[in-house]
Protein backbone atom coordinates (compact mmCIF):
# COMPACT_ATOMS: atom_id res chain seq x y z
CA UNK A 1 15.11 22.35 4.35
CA UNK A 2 12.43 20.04 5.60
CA UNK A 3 13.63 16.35 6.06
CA UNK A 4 11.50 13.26 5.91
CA UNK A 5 13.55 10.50 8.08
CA UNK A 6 12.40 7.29 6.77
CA UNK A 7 13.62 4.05 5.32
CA UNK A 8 10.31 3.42 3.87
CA UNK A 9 9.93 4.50 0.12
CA UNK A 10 6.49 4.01 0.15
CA UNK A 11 5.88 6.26 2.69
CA UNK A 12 7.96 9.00 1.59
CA UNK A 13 6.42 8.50 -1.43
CA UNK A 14 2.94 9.11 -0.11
CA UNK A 15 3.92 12.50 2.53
CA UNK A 16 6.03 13.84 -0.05
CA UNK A 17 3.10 13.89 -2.83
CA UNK A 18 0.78 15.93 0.03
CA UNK A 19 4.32 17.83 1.53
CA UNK A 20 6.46 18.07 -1.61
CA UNK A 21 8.91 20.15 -0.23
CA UNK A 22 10.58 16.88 1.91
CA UNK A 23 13.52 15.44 1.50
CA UNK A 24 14.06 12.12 2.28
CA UNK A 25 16.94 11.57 4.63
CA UNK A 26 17.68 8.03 6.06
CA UNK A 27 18.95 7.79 9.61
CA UNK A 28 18.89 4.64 11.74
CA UNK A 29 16.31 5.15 14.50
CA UNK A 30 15.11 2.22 17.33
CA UNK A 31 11.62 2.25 17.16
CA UNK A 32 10.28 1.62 21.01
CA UNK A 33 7.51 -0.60 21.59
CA UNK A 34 4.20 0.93 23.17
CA UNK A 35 0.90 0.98 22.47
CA UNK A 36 0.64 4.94 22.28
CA UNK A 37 1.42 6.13 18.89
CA UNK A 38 2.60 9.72 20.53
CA UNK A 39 4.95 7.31 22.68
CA UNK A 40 6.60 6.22 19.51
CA UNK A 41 7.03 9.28 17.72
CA UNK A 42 8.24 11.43 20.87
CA UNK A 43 11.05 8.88 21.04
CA UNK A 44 11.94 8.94 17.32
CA UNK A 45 11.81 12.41 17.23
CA UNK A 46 14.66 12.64 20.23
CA UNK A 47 16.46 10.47 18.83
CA UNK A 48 16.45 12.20 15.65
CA UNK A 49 17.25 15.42 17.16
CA UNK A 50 20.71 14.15 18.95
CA UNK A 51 21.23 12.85 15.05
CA UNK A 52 20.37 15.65 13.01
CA UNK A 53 19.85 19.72 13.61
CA UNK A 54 17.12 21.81 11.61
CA UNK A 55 13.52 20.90 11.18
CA UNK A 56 12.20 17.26 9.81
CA UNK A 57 9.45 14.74 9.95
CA UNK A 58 9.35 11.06 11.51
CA UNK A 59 6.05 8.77 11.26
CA UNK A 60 4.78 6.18 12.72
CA UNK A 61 1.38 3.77 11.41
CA UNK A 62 -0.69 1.42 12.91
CA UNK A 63 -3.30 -1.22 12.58
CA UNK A 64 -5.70 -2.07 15.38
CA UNK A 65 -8.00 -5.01 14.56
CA UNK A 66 -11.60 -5.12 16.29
CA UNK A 67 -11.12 -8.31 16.24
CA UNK A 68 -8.28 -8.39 17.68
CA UNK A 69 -8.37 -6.27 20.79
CA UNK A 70 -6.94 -3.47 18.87
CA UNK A 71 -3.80 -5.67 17.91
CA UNK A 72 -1.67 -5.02 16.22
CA UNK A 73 -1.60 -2.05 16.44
CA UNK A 74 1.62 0.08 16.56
CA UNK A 75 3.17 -3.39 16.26
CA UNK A 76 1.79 -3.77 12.59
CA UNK A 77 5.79 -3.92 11.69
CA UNK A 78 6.55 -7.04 13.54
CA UNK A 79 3.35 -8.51 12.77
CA UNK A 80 4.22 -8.46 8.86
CA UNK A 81 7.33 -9.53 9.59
CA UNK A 82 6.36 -12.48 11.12
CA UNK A 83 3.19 -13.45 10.16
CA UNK A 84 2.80 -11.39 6.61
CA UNK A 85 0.61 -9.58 5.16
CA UNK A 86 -1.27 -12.92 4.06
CA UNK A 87 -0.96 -14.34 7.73
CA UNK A 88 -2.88 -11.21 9.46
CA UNK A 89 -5.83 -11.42 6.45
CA UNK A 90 -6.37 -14.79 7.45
CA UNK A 91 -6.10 -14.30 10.93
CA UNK A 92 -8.64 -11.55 10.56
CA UNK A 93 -11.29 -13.60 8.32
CA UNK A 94 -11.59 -16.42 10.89
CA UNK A 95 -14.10 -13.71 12.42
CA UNK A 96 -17.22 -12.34 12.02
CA UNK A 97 -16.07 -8.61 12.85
CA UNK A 98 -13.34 -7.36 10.73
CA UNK A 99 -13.37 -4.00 11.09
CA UNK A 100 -9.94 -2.27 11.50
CA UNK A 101 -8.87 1.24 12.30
CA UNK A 102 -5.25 2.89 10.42
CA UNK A 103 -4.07 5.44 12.26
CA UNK A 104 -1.06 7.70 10.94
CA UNK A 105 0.96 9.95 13.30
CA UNK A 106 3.50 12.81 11.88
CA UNK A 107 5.54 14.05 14.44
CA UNK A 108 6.99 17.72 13.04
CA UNK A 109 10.61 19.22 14.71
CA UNK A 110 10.58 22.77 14.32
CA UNK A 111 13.71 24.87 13.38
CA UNK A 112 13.46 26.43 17.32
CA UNK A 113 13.12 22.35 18.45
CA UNK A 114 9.50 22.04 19.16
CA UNK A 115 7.78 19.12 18.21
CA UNK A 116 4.09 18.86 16.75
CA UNK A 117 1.84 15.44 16.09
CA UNK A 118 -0.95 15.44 13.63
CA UNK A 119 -2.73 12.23 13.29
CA UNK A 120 -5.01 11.13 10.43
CA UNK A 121 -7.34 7.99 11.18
CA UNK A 122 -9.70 6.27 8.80
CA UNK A 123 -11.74 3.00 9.42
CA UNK A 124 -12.36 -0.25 7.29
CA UNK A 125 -12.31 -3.46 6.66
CA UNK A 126 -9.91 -6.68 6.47
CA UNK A 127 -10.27 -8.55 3.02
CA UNK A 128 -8.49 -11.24 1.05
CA UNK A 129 -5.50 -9.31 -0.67
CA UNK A 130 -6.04 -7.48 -3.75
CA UNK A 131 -4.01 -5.46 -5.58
CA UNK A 132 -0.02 -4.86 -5.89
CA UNK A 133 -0.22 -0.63 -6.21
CA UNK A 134 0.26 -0.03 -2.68
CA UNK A 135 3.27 -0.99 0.11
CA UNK A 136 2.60 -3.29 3.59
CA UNK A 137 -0.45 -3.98 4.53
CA UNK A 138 -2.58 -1.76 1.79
CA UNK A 139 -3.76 -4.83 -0.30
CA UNK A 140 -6.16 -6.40 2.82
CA UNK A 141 -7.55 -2.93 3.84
CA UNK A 142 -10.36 -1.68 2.17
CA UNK A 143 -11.41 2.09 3.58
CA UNK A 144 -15.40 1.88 4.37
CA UNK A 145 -17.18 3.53 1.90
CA UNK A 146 -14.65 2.39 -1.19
CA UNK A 147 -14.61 -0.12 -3.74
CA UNK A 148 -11.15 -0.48 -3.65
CA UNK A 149 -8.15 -1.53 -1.33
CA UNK A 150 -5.53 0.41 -0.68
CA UNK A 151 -3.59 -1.76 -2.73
CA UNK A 152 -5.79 -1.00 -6.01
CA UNK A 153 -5.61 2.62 -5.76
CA UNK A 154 -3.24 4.68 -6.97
CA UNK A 155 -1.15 7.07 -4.99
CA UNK A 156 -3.58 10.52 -5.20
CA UNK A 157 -6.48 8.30 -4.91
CA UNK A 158 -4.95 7.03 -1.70
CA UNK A 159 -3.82 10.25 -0.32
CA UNK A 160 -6.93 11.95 -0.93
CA UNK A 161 -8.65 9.51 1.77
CA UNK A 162 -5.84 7.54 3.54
CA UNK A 163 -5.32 8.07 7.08
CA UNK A 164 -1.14 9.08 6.19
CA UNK A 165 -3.03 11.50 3.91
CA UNK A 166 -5.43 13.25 6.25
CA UNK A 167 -1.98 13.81 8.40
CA UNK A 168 0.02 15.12 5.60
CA UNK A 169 -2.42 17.69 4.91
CA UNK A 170 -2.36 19.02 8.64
CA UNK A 171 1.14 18.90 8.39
CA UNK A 172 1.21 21.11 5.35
CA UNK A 173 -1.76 23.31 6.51
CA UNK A 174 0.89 23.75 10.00
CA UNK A 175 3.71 24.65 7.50
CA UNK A 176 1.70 27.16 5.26
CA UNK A 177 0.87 29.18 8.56
């Protein structure tokens, strides 16, 4: 059995419609704070393992802002829960450059305890939110080369180009081998 620890619906949601074979199994994990996404997941993936035996799946997404010096970040978390999602749109569209990179990292335990990172990326842009179909920050990104925000998309048309998406599939492309 192949567990998904999260306590984010949304994103068990989205891995589980590339991966459908996870489970979703909650387990209370401190999330360190570093810039490196690897950094991140390489803890939550120890601290998993000392929590849980067999294989499973832990996640991590960020945000980085041109505009920002590539804040937030792996701090996107904190900076919703502070600022919102509202708070880092306008932030963003005080400047003339709001590009953004998402970056999703999958961090895989296998049954014999090794651990494996795929990471999906995908540029864009910062925009005034639109849309209520998609979790977190989804409504103020909008993927270059779309017409739509995250947050106006459904879930496959999402996955198909998301940057969690692009990971899944790596993930599942690992697990077919």
């Amino acid at each position: 059995m192949l567990y998904f620890i999260t306590g984010n619906p949304g994103k068990f949601r989205d891995i589980s419609a590339v991966v459908p074979q996870v489970e979703l199994l909650k387990l209370d994990l401190d999330e360190i704070q570093s810039l490196d996404p690897k950094d991140v997941i390489q803890h939550k993936l120890e601290q998993a393992a000392a929590q849980h035996d067999g294989e499973f799946i832990v996640e991590d997404t960020s945000l980085s802002l041109t505009c920002l010096q590539g804040l937030p970040g792996t701090f996107i978390k904190w900076f919703e829960d502070t600022i919102g999602v509202d708070g880092l749109a306008a932030l963003a569209l005080k400047h003339e450059d709001r590009t953004a990179t998402a970056r999703s990292t999958i961090g895989y335990r296998d049954s014999d305890g090794r651990n494996h990172f795929f990471t999906g990326e995908l540029t864009g842009e910062i925009v005034p939110p639109t849309g209520d179909k998609d979790f977190g920050w989804g409504p103020i990104f909008l993927p270059h080369g779309e017409l739509k925000t995250f947050g106006e998309m459904t879930v496959d048309e999402k996955n198909h180009i998301s940057m969690r998406g692009i990971a899944a599939r790596q993930l599942a492309a690992h697990l077919a081998r």
